[in-house]
C-alpha cells in the first residue's frame, strides 16, 4: 500500500496580507513535499480550489516547483476540478509535470466539492454532471491518442489535432476522486479507473461497501481487475504523543469544518465530536505514530485499499508542527505499516 499526504494549502481568508501570506504558504508547501520525499513517503497530493481560504488554484504549477526539488515521491492533484477546466490544458499541464518529474505525475479528477469555479469560468451549474462526464471522456481520449478527433455537446469539437507534449508515463495515471456517491464509484469501476474516496465524517468502516460496488461495476464491465486501484483520503495528524496530536489538530481542523459547515448548513462541531471521531472507528486518523499506524493497518483490512492519503496541513496548522508530523509519518508510521502488510519495513514503493 502506498502511503502519502494531501493538502489544499490553506491560508487565512481574512488576512489583509493575502499576497504575503500566499507566498509564505507556497514556500511551506514546497518544504512539506520535500520532507515527505526525504522520509520515504510515496505520494503527495495538492487540491484545486478557487476560494480565499486556499492558495492552490493551480496545482500543476506548485507541483512542478516541487518536482524540481524531489526525487521519488509521486505528485498528484487532489483534486483537479475537471468539470470547470479544459481537459486539453489539464492534460498538457500534467504531461509537462510528468516530464519535469521524470515520470512521477498523476491526475486525480473530480467534480469538486465547492462550486466557485463554475461561475468563475463561465459554466452553468445545471450542467454539473454532464460537464464532468463529457470532459472525462475527452481527457481519456487525450490520454490515449496523440492525434484526436472528438465531439461532445458542451465542449467544442476537435478535428484531427495533435496534443503535446506527450507524458513520459504511458498512460499518464488518472484517478477519479469521489465523496461517497455510489454512481460516481460505479462509473469509475465501469471505466476501469482507480478511485480515491474522501472520508471526512462518520465512522469510516461504513464506506467500505463503496469499494465492493466499485469492483463489481468493473467486473460487470469486463475491466481487468489487476488494473483497479483504490485510495482512502482522510483527515488526521501525527505527533509525538496522542494528547499532543489532539490538542494541536483540534483547533485548526474545527475552525475549517465550522466555516464550511456554516456555508452548507451543518451543525457546529465540538471537542466532544472531535474526540469521538478520533476513536477506533472514527474518521480521524490521529495520535502518536503507533496508534495511527495501527488504525491504518486495521482500515486496510476493511478496505483492501492500495493507497492511503492523510490530510494533516489543514487550516492554520503551524508549519513546524506539520513538518514534525510528516517526519513521524515517514520515519515511524510508514515502517510499522509496511512491515505489517508486507513483512518488510521498506515495503513496495509507489508505481503508476
Coordinates of C-alpha atoms in Angstrom, one line a residue:
X1 CA 0.0 0.0 0.0
X2 CA 1.2 3.5 -0.9
X3 CA 1.3 6.0 1.9
X4 CA 1.1 9.7 1.3
X5 CA -0.3 13.1 2.1
X6 CA -2.6 15.7 0.6
X7 CA -3.4 19.3 1.3
X8 CA -5.3 22.3 -0.1
X9 CA -2.6 24.7 1.1
X10 CA -4.9 26.6 3.5
X11 CA -4.3 30.3 4.2
X12 CA -6.1 32.8 6.5
X13 CA -9.1 34.1 4.4
X14 CA -9.3 37.2 6.5
X15 CA -5.7 38.2 6.2
X16 CA -5.0 41.8 5.0
X17 CA -1.7 40.5 3.5
X18 CA -3.0 38.0 1.0
X19 CA 0.0 38.1 -1.3
X20 CA 2.5 37.9 1.5
X21 CA 0.6 35.0 3.2
X22 CA 0.2 33.1 0.0
X23 CA 3.9 33.4 -0.8
X24 CA 4.8 32.0 2.6
X25 CA 2.3 29.2 2.3
X26 CA 3.7 28.2 -1.0
X27 CA 7.2 28.1 0.4
X28 CA 6.0 25.9 3.3
X29 CA 4.2 23.7 0.9
X30 CA 7.3 23.0 -1.1
X31 CA 9.2 22.3 2.1
X32 CA 6.5 19.8 3.1
X33 CA 6.7 18.0 -0.2
X34 CA 10.5 17.9 0.0
X35 CA 10.4 16.4 3.5
X36 CA 7.8 13.9 2.5
X37 CA 10.1 12.8 -0.3
X38 CA 13.1 12.6 2.0
X39 CA 11.4 10.5 4.7
X40 CA 10.2 8.0 2.1
X41 CA 6.5 8.7 1.6
X42 CA 5.1 7.6 -1.7
X43 CA 2.6 10.3 -2.8
X44 CA 1.8 13.9 -2.3
X45 CA -1.5 15.4 -3.5
X46 CA -2.5 19.1 -3.9
X47 CA -6.1 20.0 -4.2
X48 CA -7.6 22.7 -6.5
X49 CA -9.8 25.4 -5.0
X50 CA -10.8 28.9 -6.0
X51 CA -11.5 30.4 -2.6
X52 CA -9.8 32.9 -0.3
X53 CA -9.0 30.2 2.3
X54 CA -6.9 28.1 -0.1
X55 CA -3.9 29.1 -2.2
X56 CA -3.8 26.1 -4.5
X57 CA -5.8 27.2 -7.5
X58 CA -3.1 25.9 -10.0
X59 CA -1.9 22.6 -8.5
X60 CA 0.2 21.7 -11.5
X61 CA 2.4 24.8 -11.1
X62 CA 3.1 24.2 -7.5
X63 CA 3.7 20.5 -8.0
X64 CA 6.2 21.4 -10.8
X65 CA 8.2 23.5 -8.4
X66 CA 8.2 20.5 -6.0
X67 CA 9.2 18.2 -8.8
X68 CA 12.4 20.0 -9.4
X69 CA 13.3 19.6 -5.7
X70 CA 12.3 15.9 -5.1
X71 CA 13.4 12.6 -6.5
X72 CA 11.0 9.8 -5.7
X73 CA 7.6 10.9 -4.4
X74 CA 4.7 10.8 -6.8
X75 CA 2.9 14.1 -7.4
X76 CA -0.8 14.3 -8.0
X77 CA -3.7 16.8 -8.0
X78 CA -6.2 16.1 -5.2
X79 CA -8.4 17.0 -7.0
X80 CA -8.4 18.7 -10.4
X81 CA -11.9 20.1 -10.8
X82 CA -12.3 18.8 -14.3
X83 CA -15.9 20.0 -14.8
X84 CA -14.8 23.7 -14.9
X85 CA -11.4 23.2 -16.6
X86 CA -10.3 22.5 -20.2
X87 CA -9.3 18.8 -20.5
X88 CA -6.7 19.7 -23.2
X89 CA -4.9 22.2 -20.8
X90 CA -5.2 19.7 -17.9
X91 CA -3.6 17.0 -20.0
X92 CA -0.8 19.4 -21.2
X93 CA -0.1 20.7 -17.8
X94 CA 0.2 17.3 -16.2
X95 CA 2.1 15.9 -19.1
X96 CA 4.6 18.7 -18.6
X97 CA 4.7 17.9 -14.9
X98 CA 5.4 14.3 -15.8
X99 CA 8.4 15.3 -17.9
X100 CA 9.8 17.6 -15.2
X101 CA 9.4 14.9 -12.5
X102 CA 10.8 12.2 -14.7
X103 CA 7.5 10.2 -14.7
X104 CA 6.0 10.9 -11.3
X105 CA 2.9 12.9 -12.2
X106 CA -0.7 11.8 -11.7
X107 CA -4.2 13.4 -12.2
X108 CA -6.9 12.9 -9.6
X109 CA -10.0 14.3 -11.3
X110 CA -13.3 15.1 -9.6
X111 CA -16.5 17.2 -9.9
X112 CA -15.3 19.4 -7.0
X113 CA -16.7 19.8 -3.5
X114 CA -17.1 23.6 -4.0
X115 CA -18.8 25.4 -6.8
X116 CA -16.9 28.7 -7.0
X117 CA -15.0 27.6 -10.2
X118 CA -18.2 27.2 -12.2
X119 CA -19.3 30.8 -12.4
X120 CA -15.7 31.9 -12.4
X121 CA -15.0 30.1 -15.7
X122 CA -18.5 30.7 -17.2
X123 CA -20.1 27.3 -16.6
X124 CA -23.7 26.6 -15.7
X125 CA -24.3 24.5 -12.5
X126 CA -27.3 22.9 -14.2
X127 CA -24.7 21.1 -16.4
X128 CA -22.7 19.9 -13.3
X129 CA -23.0 16.1 -14.1
X130 CA -22.9 16.3 -17.8
X131 CA -19.8 18.6 -17.8
X132 CA -17.8 16.1 -15.8
X133 CA -18.9 13.0 -17.8
X134 CA -18.2 14.7 -21.1
X135 CA -14.8 16.2 -20.1
X136 CA -13.7 12.9 -18.5
X137 CA -14.4 11.2 -21.9
X138 CA -12.3 13.9 -23.6
X139 CA -9.5 13.6 -21.1
X140 CA -9.3 9.8 -21.6
X141 CA -9.3 10.3 -25.3
X142 CA -6.4 12.8 -25.0
X143 CA -4.5 10.4 -22.8
X144 CA -4.9 7.5 -25.2
X145 CA -4.3 9.3 -28.5
X146 CA -1.6 11.7 -29.8
X147 CA -3.9 12.9 -32.6
X148 CA -7.5 13.3 -31.5
X149 CA -10.9 13.6 -33.2
X150 CA -13.6 14.1 -30.7
X151 CA -17.1 15.6 -30.4
X152 CA -19.3 16.4 -27.4
X153 CA -22.2 18.7 -26.6
X154 CA -20.8 21.2 -24.2
X155 CA -17.1 21.3 -25.3
X156 CA -16.2 22.4 -28.9
X157 CA -15.3 19.5 -31.2
X158 CA -11.7 18.6 -32.0
X159 CA -10.9 17.5 -35.5
X160 CA -7.6 15.6 -36.1
X161 CA -5.4 17.8 -33.8
X162 CA -2.2 16.7 -32.1
X163 CA -1.9 17.4 -28.4
X164 CA 1.5 17.9 -26.9
X165 CA 3.7 17.3 -25.1
X166 CA 3.2 13.6 -24.5
X167 CA 4.0 12.4 -21.0
X168 CA 6.8 10.1 -20.0
X169 CA 4.4 7.7 -18.5
X170 CA 2.1 5.9 -21.0
X171 CA -0.6 6.1 -20.0
X172 CA -0.5 9.1 -17.6
X173 CA -2.1 7.8 -14.4
X174 CA -5.6 9.1 -13.9
X175 CA -7.7 8.6 -10.7
X176 CA -11.3 9.5 -10.1
X177 CA -12.0 11.3 -6.8
X178 CA -15.4 10.6 -5.2
X179 CA -17.0 11.8 -2.0
X180 CA -19.3 8.8 -1.3
X181 CA -21.8 9.0 -4.2
X182 CA -22.4 5.4 -5.4
X183 CA -23.0 6.4 -9.0
X184 CA -19.6 8.1 -9.1
X185 CA -17.9 5.0 -7.7
X186 CA -19.7 2.7 -10.1
X187 CA -18.7 4.9 -13.1
X188 CA -15.0 4.7 -12.1
X189 CA -15.3 0.9 -11.9
X190 CA -17.0 0.6 -15.2
X191 CA -14.2 2.7 -16.8
X192 CA -11.6 0.7 -15.1
X193 CA -10.0 3.8 -13.5
X194 CA -8.5 4.0 -10.0
X195 CA -10.8 5.6 -7.4
X196 CA -10.0 7.8 -4.4
X197 CA -12.6 8.0 -1.7
X198 CA -12.7 11.1 0.6
X199 CA -13.8 10.2 4.1
X200 CA -14.3 13.3 6.3
X201 CA -17.1 12.4 8.6
X202 CA -18.8 9.5 10.3
X203 CA -17.5 6.0 11.1
X204 CA -15.0 5.1 8.3
X205 CA -15.9 1.3 8.0
X206 CA -19.4 2.2 6.7
X207 CA -17.8 3.4 3.5
X208 CA -16.3 0.0 2.7
X209 CA -19.3 -1.2 0.6
X210 CA -18.5 1.5 -1.9
X211 CA -15.3 -0.3 -2.9
X212 CA -17.3 -3.5 -3.2
X213 CA -19.6 -1.7 -5.6
X214 CA -16.6 -0.3 -7.5
X215 CA -15.1 -3.8 -8.0
X216 CA -18.4 -5.2 -9.0
X217 CA -19.1 -2.5 -11.6
X218 CA -15.6 -3.1 -13.0
X219 CA -16.3 -6.9 -13.2
X220 CA -19.6 -6.3 -15.0
X221 CA -17.9 -4.0 -17.5
X222 CA -15.2 -6.6 -18.2
X223 CA -12.4 -4.5 -16.8
X224 CA -9.1 -6.1 -15.8
X225 CA -9.2 -6.5 -12.0
X226 CA -5.4 -6.2 -11.9
X227 CA -5.7 -2.6 -13.1
X228 CA -8.1 -1.5 -10.4
X229 CA -6.8 0.7 -7.5
X230 CA -8.4 2.3 -4.5
X231 CA -7.4 5.0 -2.1
X232 CA -8.9 6.4 1.1
X233 CA -8.2 10.1 1.7
X234 CA -8.8 11.2 5.3
X235 CA -8.1 13.9 7.9
X236 CA -5.7 13.3 10.7
X237 CA -2.5 14.2 12.4
X238 CA 0.6 12.6 14.0
X239 CA 2.6 14.0 16.9
X240 CA 5.0 12.5 19.5
X241 CA 2.1 11.8 21.8
X242 CA -1.6 11.2 21.2
X243 CA -2.5 14.1 23.5
X244 CA -0.3 16.5 21.7
X245 CA -1.7 15.4 18.3
X246 CA -5.3 16.0 19.5
X247 CA -4.5 19.4 21.1
X248 CA -2.6 20.6 18.1
X249 CA -5.0 19.5 15.5
X250 CA -8.4 20.2 17.1
X251 CA -8.4 24.0 16.8
X252 CA -7.4 24.4 13.1
X253 CA -9.5 21.4 12.0
X254 CA -12.6 22.6 13.9
X255 CA -12.3 26.1 12.5
X256 CA -12.2 24.8 9.0
X257 CA -15.1 22.4 9.5
X258 CA -17.2 25.0 11.2
X259 CA -16.5 27.6 8.4
X260 CA -17.5 25.1 5.7
X261 CA -20.4 23.9 7.9
X262 CA -21.9 27.4 8.1
X263 CA -21.9 27.6 4.3
X264 CA -23.6 24.2 3.9
X265 CA -26.0 24.2 6.9
X266 CA -24.1 21.7 9.1
X267 CA -24.3 22.0 12.8
X268 CA -21.2 23.2 14.7
X269 CA -18.6 20.7 15.7
X270 CA -17.1 20.5 19.3
X271 CA -14.3 18.9 21.1
X272 CA -16.6 16.0 22.1
X273 CA -17.4 15.4 18.4
X274 CA -13.7 15.6 17.6
X275 CA -12.8 13.1 20.3
X276 CA -15.4 10.6 19.1
X277 CA -14.0 11.0 15.5
X278 CA -10.5 10.0 16.7
X279 CA -11.8 6.8 18.2
X280 CA -11.2 3.3 16.8
X281 CA -13.8 3.6 14.0
X282 CA -13.9 7.4 13.7
X283 CA -12.9 9.2 10.5
X284 CA -9.9 11.0 12.1
X285 CA -6.6 9.1 11.9
X286 CA -4.8 10.9 14.7
X287 CA -2.4 10.2 17.5
X288 CA 1.1 9.0 18.2
X289 CA 2.9 7.0 15.5
X290 CA 1.9 3.6 16.9
X291 CA -1.7 4.5 17.2
X292 CA -2.0 6.0 13.7
X293 CA -0.1 3.0 12.2
X294 CA -2.5 0.5 13.9
X295 CA -5.5 2.4 12.6
X296 CA -4.2 2.4 9.1
X297 CA -3.5 -1.3 9.2
X298 CA -7.0 -2.1 10.5
X299 CA -8.5 0.2 7.8
X300 CA -6.6 -1.7 5.2
X301 CA -8.0 -5.0 6.3
X302 CA -11.5 -3.5 5.8
X303 CA -11.0 -1.6 2.5
X304 CA -8.2 -3.6 0.9
X305 CA -7.0 -0.2 -0.4
X306 CA -3.9 0.3 -2.5
X307 CA -3.2 3.8 -1.2
X308 CA -3.8 5.8 2.0
X309 CA -3.6 9.7 1.9
X310 CA -3.6 11.8 5.1
X311 CA -4.5 15.5 5.2
X312 CA -2.5 17.0 8.1
X313 CA -1.9 20.5 6.9
X314 CA -5.5 21.7 7.3
X315 CA -6.5 25.2 8.4
X316 CA -3.9 27.3 10.3
X317 CA -1.7 24.4 11.4
X318 CA 1.7 25.8 12.5
X319 CA 4.3 24.8 9.9
X320 CA 6.7 23.3 12.4
X321 CA 4.0 21.0 13.7
X322 CA 3.2 19.9 10.2
X323 CA 6.8 19.2 9.5
X324 CA 7.2 17.2 12.6
X325 CA 4.1 15.2 11.7
X326 CA 5.5 14.5 8.2
X327 CA 8.8 13.3 9.8
X328 CA 7.0 11.0 12.1
X329 CA 4.7 9.7 9.3
X330 CA 7.7 8.7 7.2
X331 CA 10.1 7.5 9.8
X332 CA 7.8 5.9 12.4
X333 CA 4.3 5.2 10.9
X334 CA 5.3 4.1 7.5
X335 CA 7.8 1.4 8.6
X336 CA 5.2 -0.1 11.0
X337 CA 2.5 -0.2 8.4
X338 CA 4.8 -1.6 5.7
X339 CA 6.1 -4.3 8.0
X340 CA 2.5 -5.3 9.0
X341 CA 1.4 -5.5 5.4
X342 CA 4.5 -6.9 3.6
X343 CA 6.8 -8.2 6.3
X344 CA 9.4 -5.6 5.4
X345 CA 9.8 -2.1 6.8
X346 CA 10.5 -0.6 3.3
X347 CA 7.6 -2.2 1.5
X348 CA 6.7 -1.7 -2.1
X349 CA 7.3 1.8 -3.4
X350 CA 4.8 3.7 -5.5
X351 CA 4.2 2.7 -9.1
X352 CA 1.9 4.1 -11.7

